[in-house]
Amino acid sequence: MTEKETKNWEKFFRVTNSDEFDYAKFDPDATPGLSDREEAKAIQAVNTERMHDLQERLYAENKQALLIVLQALDTGGKDGAIRTIFGPLNPQGVQVTSFKVPSAQELAHDYLWRIHQHTPPKGMIGIFNRSHYEDVLVVKVHRLIDEKVVRKRYAQINAFEDHLQENGVKILKFHLCISRDEQRKRLQQRLDKPDKHWKFSRNDLAERARWDEYVEAYQAMLRNCSPASAPWYVIPANKKWYRNAIISQIVADTLAKMDPQFPPPEEGLDKIVIPE
Ligand code: ADP
């Protein structure tokens, strides 16, 4: 890995040659291109400013939207990433949706029904805390659908995302990748710290016991749902400062590429006199 490559995080963490993506070889502890927390914080601060300015333009332009999809195993850091990276943005321009176990009404519809209702409208940044990908992850691991249906869903999801992107919703997908040992530490912290008890769920232990099955489901999903038009980014997430810096960089660069413009001013503004 050259120095130049490690600074080009967008390219570096993008899943390409998806057939070969090997989850077991991915190092969640890695911090390529950044030496320490201080450097990461400085990069994040710059990106916060950039995102703030670009978000205002996106909102004013009102022609395109950005959808950010976050997926991780339990304790992977989705909540912390949302709070730290997107907290400083104007809340009027951001909409966060957390997808839980589907309700009876949601289950009565196809799995994308509840998702489509929460895609961001023009001018907005939408953040999905979990997403339609749960329907090829937890649902696959628990064998609620068979492999044939899982494969069909990969194709349906790719088509759905194409449809969104062709209709002005740019999609960025981040998998926050933590190690099994890091998950143990984070679960232990939830037990140790009284103000974290509310986050502890015995169910997390049952899911942890299925770690290998989740890894297999993630790997299959990453391989099958990373077309060049909507690739996954797999982010090493054991170190929160690294995770935050990299995601903020990729989001800010993407917004810059979307190049939102303030609408042209009405004619004759220079002649208007505000009455006393
Ligand atoms: P989080 O872990 O995201 O902070 P919760 O502790 O409320 O939030 O967990 C949400 C749960 O909902 C997770 O266990 C997740 O796997 C589950 N879930 C989300 N979407 C689906 C789905 N489509 N089918 C089944 N379970 C789902």
Coordinates of C-alpha atoms and ligand atoms in Angstrom, one line a residue:
M1 CA 0.0 0.0 0.0
T2 CA 1.6 3.3 -1.1
E3 CA 1.2 6.5 0.9
K4 CA -0.8 8.0 -1.9
E5 CA -3.2 5.1 -1.9
T6 CA -3.8 5.3 1.9
K7 CA -4.8 8.9 1.6
N8 CA -7.3 8.1 -1.1
W9 CA -9.7 6.5 1.3
E10 CA -12.7 6.6 -1.1
K11 CA -10.9 4.2 -3.4
F12 CA -9.1 2.3 -0.7
F13 CA -12.2 1.2 1.3
R14 CA -14.5 0.8 -1.7
V15 CA -15.5 -2.8 -2.3
T16 CA -14.3 -3.5 -5.9
N17 CA -13.6 -6.8 -7.5
S18 CA -16.4 -7.8 -5.2
D19 CA -16.2 -11.5 -6.0
E20 CA -12.9 -11.5 -4.1
F21 CA -13.8 -9.4 -1.0
D22 CA -12.5 -11.5 1.9
Y23 CA -14.0 -10.5 5.2
A24 CA -11.5 -12.7 7.2
K25 CA -8.6 -10.7 5.7
F26 CA -10.0 -7.3 6.6
D27 CA -8.3 -5.7 9.6
P28 CA -10.8 -3.7 11.8
D29 CA -7.8 -2.3 13.8
A30 CA -6.0 -0.8 10.7
T31 CA -5.6 2.9 10.4
P32 CA -4.0 3.4 7.0
G33 CA -3.0 6.9 6.2
L34 CA -3.5 8.4 9.7
S35 CA -1.0 8.3 12.4
D36 CA -3.1 9.2 15.5
R37 CA -6.2 10.6 17.0
E38 CA -5.1 14.2 16.8
E39 CA -4.6 14.0 13.0
A40 CA -7.9 12.3 12.6
K41 CA -9.7 14.9 14.7
A42 CA -8.2 17.7 12.6
I43 CA -9.3 16.0 9.4
Q44 CA -12.8 15.5 10.8
A45 CA -13.0 19.2 11.8
V46 CA -12.2 20.3 8.3
N47 CA -14.8 17.9 6.9
T48 CA -17.4 19.0 9.3
E49 CA -17.1 22.6 7.9
R50 CA -17.2 21.2 4.3
M51 CA -20.3 19.1 5.0
H52 CA -22.0 22.0 6.7
D53 CA -21.5 24.4 3.7
L54 CA -22.4 21.7 1.2
Q55 CA -25.5 20.7 3.1
E56 CA -26.7 24.3 3.0
R57 CA -26.3 24.3 -0.8
L58 CA -28.0 21.0 -1.1
Y59 CA -31.0 22.2 0.9
A60 CA -31.2 25.5 -1.1
E61 CA -30.8 23.8 -4.4
N62 CA -33.6 21.3 -3.6
K63 CA -32.9 19.1 -6.6
Q64 CA -31.0 16.1 -5.3
A65 CA -30.6 14.1 -2.0
L66 CA -27.9 12.0 -0.3
L67 CA -28.8 8.7 1.4
I68 CA -26.2 7.3 3.8
V69 CA -26.7 3.6 4.8
L70 CA -25.0 2.4 8.0
Q71 CA -24.7 -1.3 8.8
A72 CA -22.7 -3.0 11.5
L73 CA -22.8 -5.9 13.9
D74 CA -24.0 -5.1 17.3
T75 CA -21.9 -2.4 19.1
G76 CA -20.3 -1.6 15.7
G77 CA -20.7 2.2 16.4
K78 CA -23.6 3.3 14.2
D79 CA -25.1 5.5 16.9
G80 CA -21.7 7.1 17.8
A81 CA -20.9 7.7 14.1
I82 CA -24.2 9.5 13.6
R83 CA -23.9 11.6 16.7
T84 CA -20.2 12.6 16.1
I85 CA -20.1 13.0 12.3
F86 CA -23.6 14.4 11.5
G87 CA -24.5 16.0 14.9
P88 CA -22.9 19.3 13.9
L89 CA -25.0 19.7 10.7
N90 CA -28.1 21.7 10.5
P91 CA -30.8 19.4 11.9
Q92 CA -33.4 20.8 9.4
G93 CA -31.4 19.2 6.5
V94 CA -30.8 15.8 8.0
Q95 CA -33.3 12.9 8.6
V96 CA -32.2 9.9 10.6
T97 CA -34.2 6.6 10.4
S98 CA -33.5 3.6 12.7
F99 CA -34.9 0.4 11.4
K100 CA -36.0 -2.1 14.1
V101 CA -37.7 -5.5 14.0
P102 CA -40.5 -4.9 11.5
S103 CA -44.0 -4.2 12.9
A104 CA -47.0 -6.3 11.9
Q105 CA -48.0 -3.7 9.4
E106 CA -44.5 -3.6 7.9
L107 CA -44.4 -7.4 7.7
A108 CA -47.7 -7.3 5.8
H109 CA -45.9 -5.5 3.0
D110 CA -42.9 -6.3 0.9
Y111 CA -39.6 -5.6 2.8
L112 CA -38.8 -2.5 0.8
W113 CA -42.1 -0.8 1.5
R114 CA -41.0 0.6 4.9
I115 CA -37.7 1.6 3.5
H116 CA -38.9 3.6 0.5
Q117 CA -41.1 5.8 2.7
H118 CA -38.0 7.0 4.5
T119 CA -35.7 7.8 1.6
P120 CA -34.7 11.4 1.8
P121 CA -36.6 14.0 -0.3
K122 CA -34.8 16.4 -2.5
G123 CA -32.5 18.8 -0.6
M124 CA -32.0 16.4 2.4
I125 CA -29.4 14.1 3.7
G126 CA -31.0 10.8 4.9
I127 CA -29.2 8.5 7.3
F128 CA -30.3 4.9 7.7
N129 CA -29.3 3.3 11.0
R130 CA -29.8 -0.3 9.7
S131 CA -31.6 -0.6 6.5
H132 CA -33.1 -2.9 3.8
Y133 CA -29.9 -4.9 4.2
E134 CA -31.2 -6.4 7.4
D135 CA -33.5 -8.4 5.1
V136 CA -30.4 -10.2 3.7
L137 CA -28.5 -10.3 7.0
V138 CA -30.4 -11.0 10.3
V139 CA -33.2 -12.6 8.2
K140 CA -30.7 -14.8 6.4
V141 CA -28.8 -15.7 9.6
H142 CA -32.1 -16.7 11.3
R143 CA -33.2 -18.6 8.2
L144 CA -36.4 -16.7 7.9
I145 CA -36.0 -17.0 4.2
D146 CA -34.2 -19.6 2.1
E147 CA -31.0 -19.0 0.0
K148 CA -32.9 -18.7 -3.2
V149 CA -34.9 -15.8 -1.8
V150 CA -31.7 -14.2 -0.4
R151 CA -30.2 -14.2 -3.9
K152 CA -33.3 -12.7 -5.4
R153 CA -33.2 -10.0 -2.8
Y154 CA -29.6 -9.0 -3.7
A155 CA -30.9 -8.4 -7.3
Q156 CA -34.0 -6.5 -6.0
I157 CA -31.9 -4.3 -3.7
N158 CA -29.5 -3.5 -6.6
A159 CA -32.4 -2.6 -8.8
F160 CA -34.1 -0.5 -6.0
E161 CA -30.9 1.4 -5.4
D162 CA -30.5 2.0 -9.2
H163 CA -34.0 3.3 -9.2
L164 CA -33.3 5.8 -6.4
Q165 CA -30.0 7.0 -7.9
E166 CA -31.6 7.5 -11.3
N167 CA -34.2 9.6 -9.5
G168 CA -31.8 12.0 -7.8
V169 CA -30.9 10.1 -4.6
K170 CA -27.2 9.5 -4.3
I171 CA -26.4 6.5 -2.1
L172 CA -23.4 5.9 0.1
K173 CA -23.2 2.6 2.1
F174 CA -20.8 2.1 5.0
H175 CA -20.2 -1.1 6.8
L176 CA -18.5 -0.4 10.1
C177 CA -16.3 -3.4 10.7
I178 CA -15.3 -4.3 14.3
S179 CA -13.5 -7.4 15.5
R180 CA -15.1 -10.0 17.7
D181 CA -12.8 -9.0 20.6
E182 CA -13.7 -5.3 20.2
Q183 CA -17.4 -6.3 20.4
R184 CA -16.7 -8.2 23.7
K185 CA -15.0 -5.1 25.1
R186 CA -17.9 -2.9 24.1
L187 CA -20.5 -5.2 25.5
Q188 CA -18.5 -5.4 28.8
Q189 CA -18.5 -1.6 29.0
R190 CA -22.2 -1.6 28.7
L191 CA -22.4 -3.9 31.7
D192 CA -19.8 -1.9 33.7
K193 CA -21.1 1.6 33.2
P194 CA -24.5 2.3 34.8
D195 CA -25.2 5.0 32.1
K196 CA -24.7 2.3 29.4
H197 CA -26.9 -0.3 31.0
W198 CA -29.9 0.8 28.9
K199 CA -27.9 -0.2 25.8
F200 CA -27.3 -3.7 27.0
S201 CA -29.6 -6.4 25.7
R202 CA -29.3 -10.1 26.4
N203 CA -30.3 -10.7 22.9
D204 CA -26.9 -9.2 21.8
L205 CA -25.3 -12.2 23.4
A206 CA -27.5 -14.6 21.4
E207 CA -26.5 -12.7 18.2
R208 CA -22.8 -12.7 19.2
A209 CA -23.0 -16.5 19.4
R210 CA -23.8 -16.3 15.7
W211 CA -20.8 -14.2 14.8
D212 CA -19.5 -16.5 12.1
E213 CA -22.9 -16.7 10.5
Y214 CA -23.1 -12.9 10.4
V215 CA -19.7 -12.6 8.9
E216 CA -20.7 -15.1 6.2
A217 CA -23.9 -13.1 5.6
Y218 CA -22.0 -9.8 5.4
Q219 CA -19.4 -11.2 3.1
A220 CA -22.1 -12.5 0.7
M221 CA -24.0 -9.3 0.8
L222 CA -20.9 -7.1 0.2
R223 CA -20.0 -9.3 -2.7
N224 CA -23.4 -9.2 -4.3
C225 CA -24.5 -5.6 -3.6
S226 CA -21.4 -3.6 -4.6
P227 CA -22.0 -2.6 -8.2
A228 CA -19.8 0.2 -9.4
S229 CA -22.8 2.6 -9.2
A230 CA -23.5 1.8 -5.5
P231 CA -20.5 0.1 -3.9
W232 CA -20.1 -0.6 -0.2
Y233 CA -17.3 1.0 1.8
V234 CA -16.0 -1.3 4.5
I235 CA -14.5 0.9 7.3
P236 CA -12.1 -0.3 10.0
A237 CA -14.1 0.7 13.0
N238 CA -12.3 -0.6 16.1
K239 CA -10.9 2.9 16.5
K240 CA -13.7 5.4 16.7
W241 CA -11.5 8.3 15.7
Y242 CA -10.4 6.5 12.6
R243 CA -13.9 5.5 11.6
N244 CA -15.2 9.1 12.1
A245 CA -12.4 10.7 10.1
I246 CA -12.8 8.3 7.1
I247 CA -16.5 8.5 6.9
S248 CA -16.5 12.3 7.2
Q249 CA -14.0 12.5 4.3
I250 CA -15.9 10.2 2.0
V251 CA -19.2 12.0 2.7
A252 CA -17.7 15.5 2.3
D253 CA -16.0 14.4 -1.0
T254 CA -19.3 12.9 -2.3
L255 CA -21.3 16.0 -1.5
A256 CA -18.6 18.1 -3.3
K257 CA -18.9 15.8 -6.3
M258 CA -22.7 16.2 -6.3
D259 CA -21.8 19.9 -6.6
P260 CA -25.1 21.5 -5.3
Q261 CA -25.7 25.1 -6.3
F262 CA -27.5 27.9 -4.7
P263 CA -30.5 28.7 -7.0
P264 CA -30.0 31.9 -9.1
P265 CA -31.3 35.0 -7.4
E266 CA -34.6 36.6 -8.6
E267 CA -34.0 39.4 -11.0
G268 CA -34.0 43.0 -9.7
L269 CA -33.0 42.2 -6.1
D270 CA -30.5 45.1 -6.3
K271 CA -33.4 47.5 -6.8
I272 CA -35.5 46.5 -3.8
V273 CA -35.6 48.9 -1.0
I274 CA -36.8 47.5 2.4
P275 CA -39.4 49.9 3.7
E276 CA -38.8 51.6 7.1
Ligands
ADP1 P1 -29.7 -1.0 17.4 O1 -29.0 -2.3 17.7 O2 -29.7 -0.7 15.9 O3 -29.2 0.1 18.2 P2 -32.0 -2.2 18.5 O4 -31.2 -2.7 19.7 O5 -33.4 -1.7 18.8 O6 -31.2 -1.1 17.7 O7 -32.0 -3.4 17.5 C1 -32.8 -3.4 16.4 C2 -33.0 -4.9 16.0 O8 -33.9 -4.9 14.9 C3 -31.7 -5.6 15.5 O9 -31.6 -6.8 16.2 C4 -32.0 -5.8 14.1 O10 -31.3 -7.0 13.6 C5 -33.5 -6.0 14.1 N1 -34.0 -5.7 12.7 C6 -33.9 -4.6 12.0 N2 -34.5 -4.8 10.8 C7 -35.0 -6.1 10.7 C8 -35.7 -6.9 9.8 N3 -36.0 -6.4 8.6 N4 -36.0 -8.1 10.2 C9 -35.7 -8.6 11.4 N5 -35.0 -7.9 12.3 C10 -34.7 -6.7 12.0

